[in-house]
MMTF fields as JSON, N, C-alpha, C and O atoms, coordinates in Angstrom:
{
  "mmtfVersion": "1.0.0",
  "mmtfProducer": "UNKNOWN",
  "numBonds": 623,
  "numAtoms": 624,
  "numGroups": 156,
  "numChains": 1,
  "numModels": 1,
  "chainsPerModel": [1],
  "groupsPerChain": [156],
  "chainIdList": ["A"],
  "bondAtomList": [4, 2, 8, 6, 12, 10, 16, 14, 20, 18, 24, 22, 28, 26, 32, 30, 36, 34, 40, 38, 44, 42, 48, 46, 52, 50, 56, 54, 60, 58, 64, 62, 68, 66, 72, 70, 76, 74, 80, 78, 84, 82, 88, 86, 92, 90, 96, 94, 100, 98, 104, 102, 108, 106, 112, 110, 116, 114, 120, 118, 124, 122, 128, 126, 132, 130, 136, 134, 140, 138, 144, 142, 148, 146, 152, 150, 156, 154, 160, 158, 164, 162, 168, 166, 172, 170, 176, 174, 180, 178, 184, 182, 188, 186, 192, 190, 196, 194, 200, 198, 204, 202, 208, 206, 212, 210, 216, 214, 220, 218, 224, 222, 228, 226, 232, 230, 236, 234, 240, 238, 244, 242, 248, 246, 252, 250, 256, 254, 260, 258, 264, 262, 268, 266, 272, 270, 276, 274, 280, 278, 284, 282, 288, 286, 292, 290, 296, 294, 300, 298, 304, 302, 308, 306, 312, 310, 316, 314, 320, 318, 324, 322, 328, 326, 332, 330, 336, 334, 340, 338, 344, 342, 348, 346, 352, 350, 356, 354, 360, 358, 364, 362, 368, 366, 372, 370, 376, 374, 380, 378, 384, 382, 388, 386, 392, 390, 396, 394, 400, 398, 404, 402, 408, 406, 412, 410, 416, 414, 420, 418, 424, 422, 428, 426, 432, 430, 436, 434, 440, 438, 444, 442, 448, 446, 452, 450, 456, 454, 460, 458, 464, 462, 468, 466, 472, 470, 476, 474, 480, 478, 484, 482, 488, 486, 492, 490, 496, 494, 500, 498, 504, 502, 508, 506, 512, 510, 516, 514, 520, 518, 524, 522, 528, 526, 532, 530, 536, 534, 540, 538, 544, 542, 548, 546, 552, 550, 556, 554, 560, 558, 564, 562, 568, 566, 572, 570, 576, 574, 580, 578, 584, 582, 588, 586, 592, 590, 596, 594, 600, 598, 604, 602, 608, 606, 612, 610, 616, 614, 620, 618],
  "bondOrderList": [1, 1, 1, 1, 1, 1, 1, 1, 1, 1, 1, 1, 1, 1, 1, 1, 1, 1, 1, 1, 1, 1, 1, 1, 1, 1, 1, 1, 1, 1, 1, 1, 1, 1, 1, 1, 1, 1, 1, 1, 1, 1, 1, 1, 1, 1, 1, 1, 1, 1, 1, 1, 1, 1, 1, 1, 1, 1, 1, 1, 1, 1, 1, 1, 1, 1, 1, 1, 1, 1, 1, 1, 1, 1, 1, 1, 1, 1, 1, 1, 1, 1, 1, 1, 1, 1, 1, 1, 1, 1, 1, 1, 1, 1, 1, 1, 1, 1, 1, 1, 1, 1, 1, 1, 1, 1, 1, 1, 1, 1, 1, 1, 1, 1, 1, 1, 1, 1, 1, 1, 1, 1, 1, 1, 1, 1, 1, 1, 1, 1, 1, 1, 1, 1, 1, 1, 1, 1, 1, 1, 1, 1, 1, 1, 1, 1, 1, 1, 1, 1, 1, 1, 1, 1, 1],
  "groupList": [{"groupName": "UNK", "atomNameList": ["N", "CA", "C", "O"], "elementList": ["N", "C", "C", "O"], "formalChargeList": [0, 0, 0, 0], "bondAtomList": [1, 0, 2, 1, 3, 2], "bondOrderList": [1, 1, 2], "singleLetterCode": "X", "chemCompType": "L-PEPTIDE LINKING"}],
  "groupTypeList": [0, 0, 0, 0, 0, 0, 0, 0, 0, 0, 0, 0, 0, 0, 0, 0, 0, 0, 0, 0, 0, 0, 0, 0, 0, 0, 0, 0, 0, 0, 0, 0, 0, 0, 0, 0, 0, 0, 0, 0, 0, 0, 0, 0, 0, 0, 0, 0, 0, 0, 0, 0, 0, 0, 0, 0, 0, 0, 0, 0, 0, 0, 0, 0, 0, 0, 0, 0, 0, 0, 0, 0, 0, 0, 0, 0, 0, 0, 0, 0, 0, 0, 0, 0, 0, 0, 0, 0, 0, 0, 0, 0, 0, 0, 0, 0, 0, 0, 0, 0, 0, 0, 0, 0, 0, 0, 0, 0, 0, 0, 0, 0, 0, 0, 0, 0, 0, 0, 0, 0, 0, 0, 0, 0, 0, 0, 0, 0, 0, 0, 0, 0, 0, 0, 0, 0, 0, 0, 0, 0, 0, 0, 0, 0, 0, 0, 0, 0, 0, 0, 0, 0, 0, 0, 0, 0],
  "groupIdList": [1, 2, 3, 4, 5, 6, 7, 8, 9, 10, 11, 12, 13, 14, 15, 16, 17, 18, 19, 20, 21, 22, 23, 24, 25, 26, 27, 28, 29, 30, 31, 32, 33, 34, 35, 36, 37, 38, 39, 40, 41, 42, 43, 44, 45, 46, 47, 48, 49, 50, 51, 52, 53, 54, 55, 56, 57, 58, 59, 60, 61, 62, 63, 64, 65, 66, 67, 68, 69, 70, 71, 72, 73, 74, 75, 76, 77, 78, 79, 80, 81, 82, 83, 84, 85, 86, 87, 88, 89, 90, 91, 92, 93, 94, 95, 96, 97, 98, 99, 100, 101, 102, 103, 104, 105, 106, 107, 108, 109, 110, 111, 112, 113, 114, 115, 116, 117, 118, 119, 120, 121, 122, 123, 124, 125, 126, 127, 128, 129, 130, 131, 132, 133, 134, 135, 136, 137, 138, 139, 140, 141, 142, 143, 144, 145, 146, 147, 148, 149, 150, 151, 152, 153, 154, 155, 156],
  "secStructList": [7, 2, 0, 0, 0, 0, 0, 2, 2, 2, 6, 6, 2, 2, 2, 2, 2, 2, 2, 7, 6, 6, 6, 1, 7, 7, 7, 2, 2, 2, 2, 6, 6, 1, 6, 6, 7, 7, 2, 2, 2, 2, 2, 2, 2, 2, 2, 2, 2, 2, 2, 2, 2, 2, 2, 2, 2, 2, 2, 2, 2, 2, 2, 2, 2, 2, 2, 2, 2, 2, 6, 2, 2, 2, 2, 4, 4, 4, 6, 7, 7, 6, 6, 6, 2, 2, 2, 2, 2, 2, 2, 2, 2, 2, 2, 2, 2, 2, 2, 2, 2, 2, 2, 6, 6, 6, 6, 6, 7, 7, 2, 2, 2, 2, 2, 2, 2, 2, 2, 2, 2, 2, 7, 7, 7, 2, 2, 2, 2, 6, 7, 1, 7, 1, 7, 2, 2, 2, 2, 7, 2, 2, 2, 2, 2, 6, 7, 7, 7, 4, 4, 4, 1, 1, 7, 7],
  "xCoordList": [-1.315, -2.209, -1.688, -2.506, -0.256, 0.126, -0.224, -0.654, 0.006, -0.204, -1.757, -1.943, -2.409, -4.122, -4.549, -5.351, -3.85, -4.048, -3.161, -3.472, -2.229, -1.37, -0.878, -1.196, -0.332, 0.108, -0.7, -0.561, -1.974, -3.183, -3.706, -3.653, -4.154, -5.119, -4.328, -4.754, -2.858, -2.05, -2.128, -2.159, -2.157, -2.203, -3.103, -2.823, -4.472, -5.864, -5.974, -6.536, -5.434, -5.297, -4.775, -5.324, -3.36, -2.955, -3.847, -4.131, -4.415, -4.662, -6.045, -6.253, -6.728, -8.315, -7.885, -8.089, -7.179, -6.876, -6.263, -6.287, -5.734, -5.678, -6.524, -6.522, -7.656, -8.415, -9.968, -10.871, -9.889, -11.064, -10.499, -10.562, -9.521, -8.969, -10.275, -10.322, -11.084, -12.527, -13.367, -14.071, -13.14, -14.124, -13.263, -13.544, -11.692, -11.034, -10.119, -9.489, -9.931, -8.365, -7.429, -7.364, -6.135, -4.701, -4.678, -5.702, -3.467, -3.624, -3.577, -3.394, -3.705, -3.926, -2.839, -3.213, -1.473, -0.211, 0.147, 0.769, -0.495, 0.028, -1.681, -1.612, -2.842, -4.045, -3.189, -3.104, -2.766, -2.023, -0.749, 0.051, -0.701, 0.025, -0.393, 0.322, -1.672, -2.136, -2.818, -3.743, -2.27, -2.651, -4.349, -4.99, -4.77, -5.722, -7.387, -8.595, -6.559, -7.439, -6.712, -5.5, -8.033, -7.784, -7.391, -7.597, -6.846, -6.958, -8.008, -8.13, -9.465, -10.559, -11.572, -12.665, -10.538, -11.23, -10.516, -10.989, -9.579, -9.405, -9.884, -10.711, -9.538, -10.376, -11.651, -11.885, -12.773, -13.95, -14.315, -15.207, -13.058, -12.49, -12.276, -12.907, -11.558, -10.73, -11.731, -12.31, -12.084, -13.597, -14.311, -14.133, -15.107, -15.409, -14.957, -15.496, -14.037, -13.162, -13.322, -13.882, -12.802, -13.063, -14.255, -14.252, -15.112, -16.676, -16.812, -17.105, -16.391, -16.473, -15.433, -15.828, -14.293, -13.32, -14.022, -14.177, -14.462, -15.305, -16.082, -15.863, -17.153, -18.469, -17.668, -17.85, -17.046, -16.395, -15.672, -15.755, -15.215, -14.517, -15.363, -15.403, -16.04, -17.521, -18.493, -18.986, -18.475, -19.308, -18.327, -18.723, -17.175, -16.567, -16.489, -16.389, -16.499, -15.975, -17.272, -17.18, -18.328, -19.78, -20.045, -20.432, -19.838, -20.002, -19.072, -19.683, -17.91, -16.861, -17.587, -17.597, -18.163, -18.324, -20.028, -20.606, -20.436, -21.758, -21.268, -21.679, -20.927, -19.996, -19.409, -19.645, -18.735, -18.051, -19.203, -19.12, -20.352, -21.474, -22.495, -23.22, -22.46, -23.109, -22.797, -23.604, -21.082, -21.178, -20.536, -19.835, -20.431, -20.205, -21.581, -21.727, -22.374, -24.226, -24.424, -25.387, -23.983, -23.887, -23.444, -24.152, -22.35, -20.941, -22.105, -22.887, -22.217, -23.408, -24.552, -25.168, -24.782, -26.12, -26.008, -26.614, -24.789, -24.367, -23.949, -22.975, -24.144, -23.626, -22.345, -21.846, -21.69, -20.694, -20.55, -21.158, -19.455, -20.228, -19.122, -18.536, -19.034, -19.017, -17.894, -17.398, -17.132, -15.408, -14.601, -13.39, -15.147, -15.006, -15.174, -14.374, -16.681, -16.735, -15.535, -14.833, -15.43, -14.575, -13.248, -12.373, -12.998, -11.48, -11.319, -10.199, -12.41, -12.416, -12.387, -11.861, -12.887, -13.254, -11.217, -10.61, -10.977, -9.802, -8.809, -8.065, -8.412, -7.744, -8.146, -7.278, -9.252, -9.031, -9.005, -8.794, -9.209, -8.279, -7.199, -6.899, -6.427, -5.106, -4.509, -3.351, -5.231, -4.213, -4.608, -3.824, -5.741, -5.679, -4.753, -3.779, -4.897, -3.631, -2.293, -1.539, -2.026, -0.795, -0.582, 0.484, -1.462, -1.504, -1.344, -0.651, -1.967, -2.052, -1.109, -0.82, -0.159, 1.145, 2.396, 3.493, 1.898, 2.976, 2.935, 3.762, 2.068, 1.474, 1.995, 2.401, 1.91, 2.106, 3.567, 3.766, 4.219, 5.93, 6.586, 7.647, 6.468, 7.237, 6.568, 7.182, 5.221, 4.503, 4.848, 5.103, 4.855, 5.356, 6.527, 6.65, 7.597, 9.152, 9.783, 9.411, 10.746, 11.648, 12.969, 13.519, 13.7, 14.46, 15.295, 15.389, 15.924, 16.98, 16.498, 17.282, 15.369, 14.302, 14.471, 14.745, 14.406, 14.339, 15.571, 15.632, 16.439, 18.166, 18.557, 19.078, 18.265, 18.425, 17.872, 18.263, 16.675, 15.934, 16.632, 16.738, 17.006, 17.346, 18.769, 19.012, 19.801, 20.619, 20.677, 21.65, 19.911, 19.349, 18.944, 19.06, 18.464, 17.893, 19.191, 19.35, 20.17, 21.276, 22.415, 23.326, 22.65, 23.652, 24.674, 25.635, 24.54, 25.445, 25.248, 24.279, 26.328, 26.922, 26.832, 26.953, 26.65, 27.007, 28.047, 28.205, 28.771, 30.721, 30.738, 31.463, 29.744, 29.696, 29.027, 29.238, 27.889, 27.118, 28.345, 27.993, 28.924, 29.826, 29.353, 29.322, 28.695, 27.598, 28.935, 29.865, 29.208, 29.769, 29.972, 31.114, 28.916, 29.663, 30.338, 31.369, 30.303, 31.856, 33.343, 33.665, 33.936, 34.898, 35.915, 35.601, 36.874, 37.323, 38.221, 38.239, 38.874, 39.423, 38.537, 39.035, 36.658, 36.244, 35.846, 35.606, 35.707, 35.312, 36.341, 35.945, 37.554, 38.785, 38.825, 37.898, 39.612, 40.148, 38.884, 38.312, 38.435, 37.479, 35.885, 35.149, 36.015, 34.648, 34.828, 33.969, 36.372, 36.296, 36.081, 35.277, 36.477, 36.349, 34.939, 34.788, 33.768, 32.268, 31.541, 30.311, 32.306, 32.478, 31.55, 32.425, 30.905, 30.228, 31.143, 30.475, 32.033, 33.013, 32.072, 31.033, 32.851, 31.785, 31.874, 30.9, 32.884, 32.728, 31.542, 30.834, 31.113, 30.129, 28.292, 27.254, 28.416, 27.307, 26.055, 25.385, 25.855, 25.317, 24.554, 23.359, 25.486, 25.05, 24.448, 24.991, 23.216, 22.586, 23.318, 22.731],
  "yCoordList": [30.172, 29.556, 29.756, 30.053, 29.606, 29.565, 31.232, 31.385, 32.545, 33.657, 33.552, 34.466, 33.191, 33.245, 32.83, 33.368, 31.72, 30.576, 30.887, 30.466, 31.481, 31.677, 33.339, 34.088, 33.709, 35.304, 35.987, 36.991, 35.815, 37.458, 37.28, 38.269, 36.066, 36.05, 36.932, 37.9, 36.368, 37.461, 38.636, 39.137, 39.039, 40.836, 40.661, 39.95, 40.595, 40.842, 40.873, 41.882, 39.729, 39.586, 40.588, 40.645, 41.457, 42.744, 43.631, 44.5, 43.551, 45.228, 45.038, 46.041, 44.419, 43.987, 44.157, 45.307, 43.372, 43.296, 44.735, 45.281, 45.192, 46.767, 47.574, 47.979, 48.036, 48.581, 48.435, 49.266, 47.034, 46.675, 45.537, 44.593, 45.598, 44.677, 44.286, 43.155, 44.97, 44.221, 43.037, 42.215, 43.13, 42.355, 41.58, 40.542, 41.436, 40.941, 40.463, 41.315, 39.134, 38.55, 38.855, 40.047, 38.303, 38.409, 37.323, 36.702, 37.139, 36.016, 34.604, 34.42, 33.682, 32.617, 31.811, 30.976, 31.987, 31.798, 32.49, 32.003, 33.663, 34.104, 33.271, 32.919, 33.269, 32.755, 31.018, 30.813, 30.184, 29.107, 28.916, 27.987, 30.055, 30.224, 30.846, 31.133, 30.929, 31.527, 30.377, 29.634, 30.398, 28.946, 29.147, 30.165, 27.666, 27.472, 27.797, 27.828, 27.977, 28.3, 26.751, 26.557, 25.629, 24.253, 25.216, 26.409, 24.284, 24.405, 24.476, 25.095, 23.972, 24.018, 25.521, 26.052, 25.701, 27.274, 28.168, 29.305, 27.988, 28.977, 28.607, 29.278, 28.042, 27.253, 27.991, 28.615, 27.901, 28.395, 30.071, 30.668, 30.677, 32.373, 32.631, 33.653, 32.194, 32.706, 32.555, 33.584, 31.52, 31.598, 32.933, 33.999, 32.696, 34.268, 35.581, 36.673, 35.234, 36.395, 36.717, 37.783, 35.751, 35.522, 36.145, 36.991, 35.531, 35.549, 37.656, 38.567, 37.562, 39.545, 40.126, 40.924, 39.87, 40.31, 40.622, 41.753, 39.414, 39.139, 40.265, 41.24, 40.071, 40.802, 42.392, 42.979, 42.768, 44.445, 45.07, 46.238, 44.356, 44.105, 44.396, 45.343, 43.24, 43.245, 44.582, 45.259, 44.555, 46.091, 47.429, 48.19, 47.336, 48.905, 48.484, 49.543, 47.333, 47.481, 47.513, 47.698, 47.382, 47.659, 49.322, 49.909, 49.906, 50.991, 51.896, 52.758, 51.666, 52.217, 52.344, 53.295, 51.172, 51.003, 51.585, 51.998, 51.534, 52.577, 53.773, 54.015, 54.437, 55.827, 56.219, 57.217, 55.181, 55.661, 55.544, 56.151, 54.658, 54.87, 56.148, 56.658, 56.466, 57.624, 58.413, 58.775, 58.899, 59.986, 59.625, 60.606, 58.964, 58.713, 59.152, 59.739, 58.421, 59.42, 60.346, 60.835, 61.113, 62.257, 63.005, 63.539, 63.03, 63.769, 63.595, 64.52, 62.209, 62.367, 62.965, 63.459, 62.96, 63.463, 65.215, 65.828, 65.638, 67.221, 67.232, 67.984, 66.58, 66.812, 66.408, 66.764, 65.683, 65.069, 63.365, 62.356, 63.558, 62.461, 60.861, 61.14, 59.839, 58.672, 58.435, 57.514, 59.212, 58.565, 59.707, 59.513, 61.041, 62.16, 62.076, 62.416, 61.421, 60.752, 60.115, 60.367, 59.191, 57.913, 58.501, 58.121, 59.209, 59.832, 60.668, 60.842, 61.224, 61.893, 61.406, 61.923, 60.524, 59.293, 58.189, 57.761, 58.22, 57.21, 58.176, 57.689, 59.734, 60.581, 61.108, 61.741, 60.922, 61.111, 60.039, 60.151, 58.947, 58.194, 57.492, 56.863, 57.87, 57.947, 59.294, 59.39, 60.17, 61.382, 60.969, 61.077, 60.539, 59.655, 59.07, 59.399, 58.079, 57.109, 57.895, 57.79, 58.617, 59.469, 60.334, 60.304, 60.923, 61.908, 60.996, 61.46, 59.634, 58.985, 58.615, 58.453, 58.314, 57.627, 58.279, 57.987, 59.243, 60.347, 61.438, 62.214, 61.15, 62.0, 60.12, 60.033, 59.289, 58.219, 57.598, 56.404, 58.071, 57.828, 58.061, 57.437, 58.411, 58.417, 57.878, 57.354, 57.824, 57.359, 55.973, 55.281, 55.498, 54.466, 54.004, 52.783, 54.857, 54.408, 54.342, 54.872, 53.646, 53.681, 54.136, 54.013, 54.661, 55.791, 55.515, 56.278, 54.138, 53.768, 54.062, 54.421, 53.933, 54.141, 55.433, 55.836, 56.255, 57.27, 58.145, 58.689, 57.8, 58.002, 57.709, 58.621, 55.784, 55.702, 56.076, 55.803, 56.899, 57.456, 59.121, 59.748, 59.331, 60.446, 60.532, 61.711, 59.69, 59.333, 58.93, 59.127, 58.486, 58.036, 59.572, 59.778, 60.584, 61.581, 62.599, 63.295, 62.576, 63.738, 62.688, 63.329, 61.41, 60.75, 60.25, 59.603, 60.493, 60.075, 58.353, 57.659, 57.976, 56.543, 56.195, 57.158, 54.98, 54.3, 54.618, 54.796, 54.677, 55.134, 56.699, 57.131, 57.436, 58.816, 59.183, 60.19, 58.012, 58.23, 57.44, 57.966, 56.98, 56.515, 55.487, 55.264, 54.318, 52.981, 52.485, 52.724, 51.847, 50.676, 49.862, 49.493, 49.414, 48.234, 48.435, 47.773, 49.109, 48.9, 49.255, 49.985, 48.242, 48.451, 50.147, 51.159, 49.996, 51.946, 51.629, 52.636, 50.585, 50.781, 51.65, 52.153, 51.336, 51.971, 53.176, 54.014, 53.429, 54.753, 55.526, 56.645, 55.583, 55.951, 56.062, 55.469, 56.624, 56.597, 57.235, 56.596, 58.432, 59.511, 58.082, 57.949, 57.494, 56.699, 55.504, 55.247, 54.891, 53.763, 54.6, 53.993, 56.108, 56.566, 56.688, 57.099, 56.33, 56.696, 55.196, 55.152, 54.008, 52.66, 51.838, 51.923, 51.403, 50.909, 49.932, 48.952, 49.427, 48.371, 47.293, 47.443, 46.029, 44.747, 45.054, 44.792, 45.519, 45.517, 46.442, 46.138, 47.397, 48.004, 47.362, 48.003, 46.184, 45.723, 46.145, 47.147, 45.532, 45.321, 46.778, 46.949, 47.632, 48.675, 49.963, 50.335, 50.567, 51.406, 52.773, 53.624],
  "zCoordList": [-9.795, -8.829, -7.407, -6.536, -7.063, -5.769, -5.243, -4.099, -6.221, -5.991, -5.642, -4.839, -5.755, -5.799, -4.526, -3.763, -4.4, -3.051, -1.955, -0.841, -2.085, -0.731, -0.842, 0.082, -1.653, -1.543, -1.541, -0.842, -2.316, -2.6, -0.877, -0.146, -0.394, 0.855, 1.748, 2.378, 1.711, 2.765, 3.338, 4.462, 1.791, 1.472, 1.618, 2.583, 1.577, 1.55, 3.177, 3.603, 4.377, 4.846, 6.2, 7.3, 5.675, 6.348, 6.083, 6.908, 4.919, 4.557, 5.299, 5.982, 5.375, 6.034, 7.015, 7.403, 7.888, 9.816, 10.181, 11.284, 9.041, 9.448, 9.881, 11.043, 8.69, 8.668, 9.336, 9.423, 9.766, 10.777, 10.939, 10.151, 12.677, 13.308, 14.16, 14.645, 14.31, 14.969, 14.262, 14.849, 12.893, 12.154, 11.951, 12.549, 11.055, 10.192, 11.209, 11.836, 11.494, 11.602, 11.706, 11.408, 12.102, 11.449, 10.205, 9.921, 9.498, 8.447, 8.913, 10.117, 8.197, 8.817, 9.538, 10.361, 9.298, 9.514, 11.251, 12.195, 11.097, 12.338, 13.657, 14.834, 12.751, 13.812, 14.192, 15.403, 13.532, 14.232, 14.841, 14.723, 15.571, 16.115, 17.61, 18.57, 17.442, 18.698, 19.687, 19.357, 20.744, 21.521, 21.887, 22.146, 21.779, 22.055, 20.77, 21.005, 19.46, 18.586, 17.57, 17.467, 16.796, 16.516, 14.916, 14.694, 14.113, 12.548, 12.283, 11.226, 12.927, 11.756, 12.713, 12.515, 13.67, 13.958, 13.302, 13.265, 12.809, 12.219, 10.453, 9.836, 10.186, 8.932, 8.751, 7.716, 10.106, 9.855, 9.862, 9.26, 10.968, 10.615, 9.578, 9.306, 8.534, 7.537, 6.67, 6.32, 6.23, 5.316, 5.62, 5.031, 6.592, 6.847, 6.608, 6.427, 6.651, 6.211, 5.097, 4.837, 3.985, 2.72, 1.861, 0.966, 2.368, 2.027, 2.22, 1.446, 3.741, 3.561, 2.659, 1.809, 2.715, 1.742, 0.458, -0.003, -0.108, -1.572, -1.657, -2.374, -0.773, -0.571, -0.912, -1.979, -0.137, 0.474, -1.021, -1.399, -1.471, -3.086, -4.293, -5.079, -4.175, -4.961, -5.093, -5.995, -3.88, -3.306, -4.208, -5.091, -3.671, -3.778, -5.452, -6.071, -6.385, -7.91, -8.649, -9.863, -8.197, -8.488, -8.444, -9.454, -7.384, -6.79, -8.123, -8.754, -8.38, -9.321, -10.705, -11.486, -10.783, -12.376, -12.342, -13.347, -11.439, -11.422, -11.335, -12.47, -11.13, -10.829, -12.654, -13.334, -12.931, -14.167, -15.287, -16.355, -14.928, -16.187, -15.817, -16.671, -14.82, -14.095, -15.063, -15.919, -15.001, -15.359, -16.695, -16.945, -17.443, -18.753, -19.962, -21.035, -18.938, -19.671, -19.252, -19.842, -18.333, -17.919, -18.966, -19.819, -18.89, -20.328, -21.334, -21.555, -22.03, -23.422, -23.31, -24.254, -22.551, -22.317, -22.917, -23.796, -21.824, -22.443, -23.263, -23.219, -24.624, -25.786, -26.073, -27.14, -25.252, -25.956, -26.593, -26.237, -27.701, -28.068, -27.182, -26.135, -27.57, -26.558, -26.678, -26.03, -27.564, -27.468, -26.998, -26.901, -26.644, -25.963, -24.284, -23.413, -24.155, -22.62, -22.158, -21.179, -23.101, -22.221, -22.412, -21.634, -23.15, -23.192, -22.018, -21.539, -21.497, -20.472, -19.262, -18.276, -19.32, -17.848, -17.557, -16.574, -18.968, -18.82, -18.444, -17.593, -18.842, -18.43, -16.964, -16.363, -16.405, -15.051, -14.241, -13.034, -14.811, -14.191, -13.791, -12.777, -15.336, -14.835, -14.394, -13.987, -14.48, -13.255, -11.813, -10.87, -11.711, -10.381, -10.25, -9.573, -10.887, -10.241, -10.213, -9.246, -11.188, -11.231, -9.816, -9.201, -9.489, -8.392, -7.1, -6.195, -6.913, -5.886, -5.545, -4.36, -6.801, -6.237, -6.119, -5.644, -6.691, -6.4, -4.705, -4.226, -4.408, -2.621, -1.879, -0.721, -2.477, -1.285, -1.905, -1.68, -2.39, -2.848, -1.145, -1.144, -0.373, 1.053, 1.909, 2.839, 1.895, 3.193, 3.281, 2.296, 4.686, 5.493, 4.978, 4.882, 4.554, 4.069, 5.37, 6.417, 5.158, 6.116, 6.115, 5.021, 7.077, 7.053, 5.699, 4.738, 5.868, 5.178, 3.81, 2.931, 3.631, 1.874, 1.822, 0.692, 2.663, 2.77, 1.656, 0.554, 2.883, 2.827, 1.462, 0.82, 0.542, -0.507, -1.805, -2.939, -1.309, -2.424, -2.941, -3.995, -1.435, -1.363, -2.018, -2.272, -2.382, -2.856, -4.081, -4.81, -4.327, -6.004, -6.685, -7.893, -5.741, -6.681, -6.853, -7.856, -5.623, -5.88, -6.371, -6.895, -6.379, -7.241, -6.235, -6.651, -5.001, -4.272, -3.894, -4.203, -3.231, -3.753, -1.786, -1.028, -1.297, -0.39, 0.286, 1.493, -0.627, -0.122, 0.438, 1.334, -0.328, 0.185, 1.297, 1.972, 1.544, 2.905, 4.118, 5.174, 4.286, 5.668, 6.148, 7.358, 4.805, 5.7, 6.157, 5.387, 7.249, 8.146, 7.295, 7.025, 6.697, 5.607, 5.019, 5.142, 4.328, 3.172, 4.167, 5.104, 3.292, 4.511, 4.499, 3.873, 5.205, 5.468, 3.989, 3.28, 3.459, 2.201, 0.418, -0.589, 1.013, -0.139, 0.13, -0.739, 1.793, 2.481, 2.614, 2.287, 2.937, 2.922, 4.614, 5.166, 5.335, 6.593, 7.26, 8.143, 6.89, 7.825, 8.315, 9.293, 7.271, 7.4, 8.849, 9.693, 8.732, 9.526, 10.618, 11.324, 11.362, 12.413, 12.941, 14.092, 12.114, 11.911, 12.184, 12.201, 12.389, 11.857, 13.004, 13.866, 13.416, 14.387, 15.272, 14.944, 16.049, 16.378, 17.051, 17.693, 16.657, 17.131, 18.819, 19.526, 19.284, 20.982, 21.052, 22.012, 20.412, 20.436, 20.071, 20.236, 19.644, 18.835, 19.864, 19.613, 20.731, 22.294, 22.651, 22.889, 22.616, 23.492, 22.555, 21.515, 23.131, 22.451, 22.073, 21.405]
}
């Protein structure tokens, strides 16, 4: 319940104010925080919100499942028979999903994701990249010379 009521709106929340910051909000956490807007204005935003969220949702999972009966009588129609269709329909959609997440495995990573992914695939270890953290006893001597110093914190 708390995921339903407080975490999904969130996300629903970024990913909407992203994609139409004209129509959609920020989430509701960051709108009370903006001076001069009451709790029950934003109360009466976020509903709205809601209500299109629903609607936009509704719309695109209607749209899907018309699409997949489209062409599911389509397939039968050409002679195949109905457990051939749908075998066909469930295999392209999971190479969809397969393909999708495999083209968006880097997008919007960040360097450090980057760096540790990139480390995870050739086997190298923390200690071998020269992080600052560990101290120069697990890096050995060459690393503390690489070492960020606190008199340094400050300056770019």
């Amino acid at each position: 319940l708390g995921f339903l009521t407080f975490v999904l709106p969130i996300i629903l929340d970024s990913i909407f104010s992203k994609l139409a910051p004209q129509i959609f909000a920020a989430n509701t956490i960051a709108m009370l925080q903006v001076p001069g807007l009451s709790f029950r204005d934003v109360a009466r935003r976020k509903r709205r919100d809601r209500v299109l969220q629903v609607l936009i949702i509704a719309s695109a999972l209607g749209g899907l499942g018309a699409l997949a009966t489209f062409a599911a009588r389509s397939l039968v129609s050409m002679g195949r028979t109905g457990l051939v269709a749908s075998a066909t329909l469930a295999s392209a959609g999971v190479a969809t999903v397969v393909v999708r997440r495999w083209l968006s495995k880097t997008k919007h990573m960040a360097p450090a994701d980057v760096i540790t992914e990139a480390d995870r695939r050739t086997g190298a270890t923390v200690a071998d990249s020269g992080s600052f953290l560990m101290g120069a006893e697990a890096q050995g001597k060459a690393a503390s010379s690489r070492a960020v110093q606190p008199e340094e914190w400050g300056r770019g």
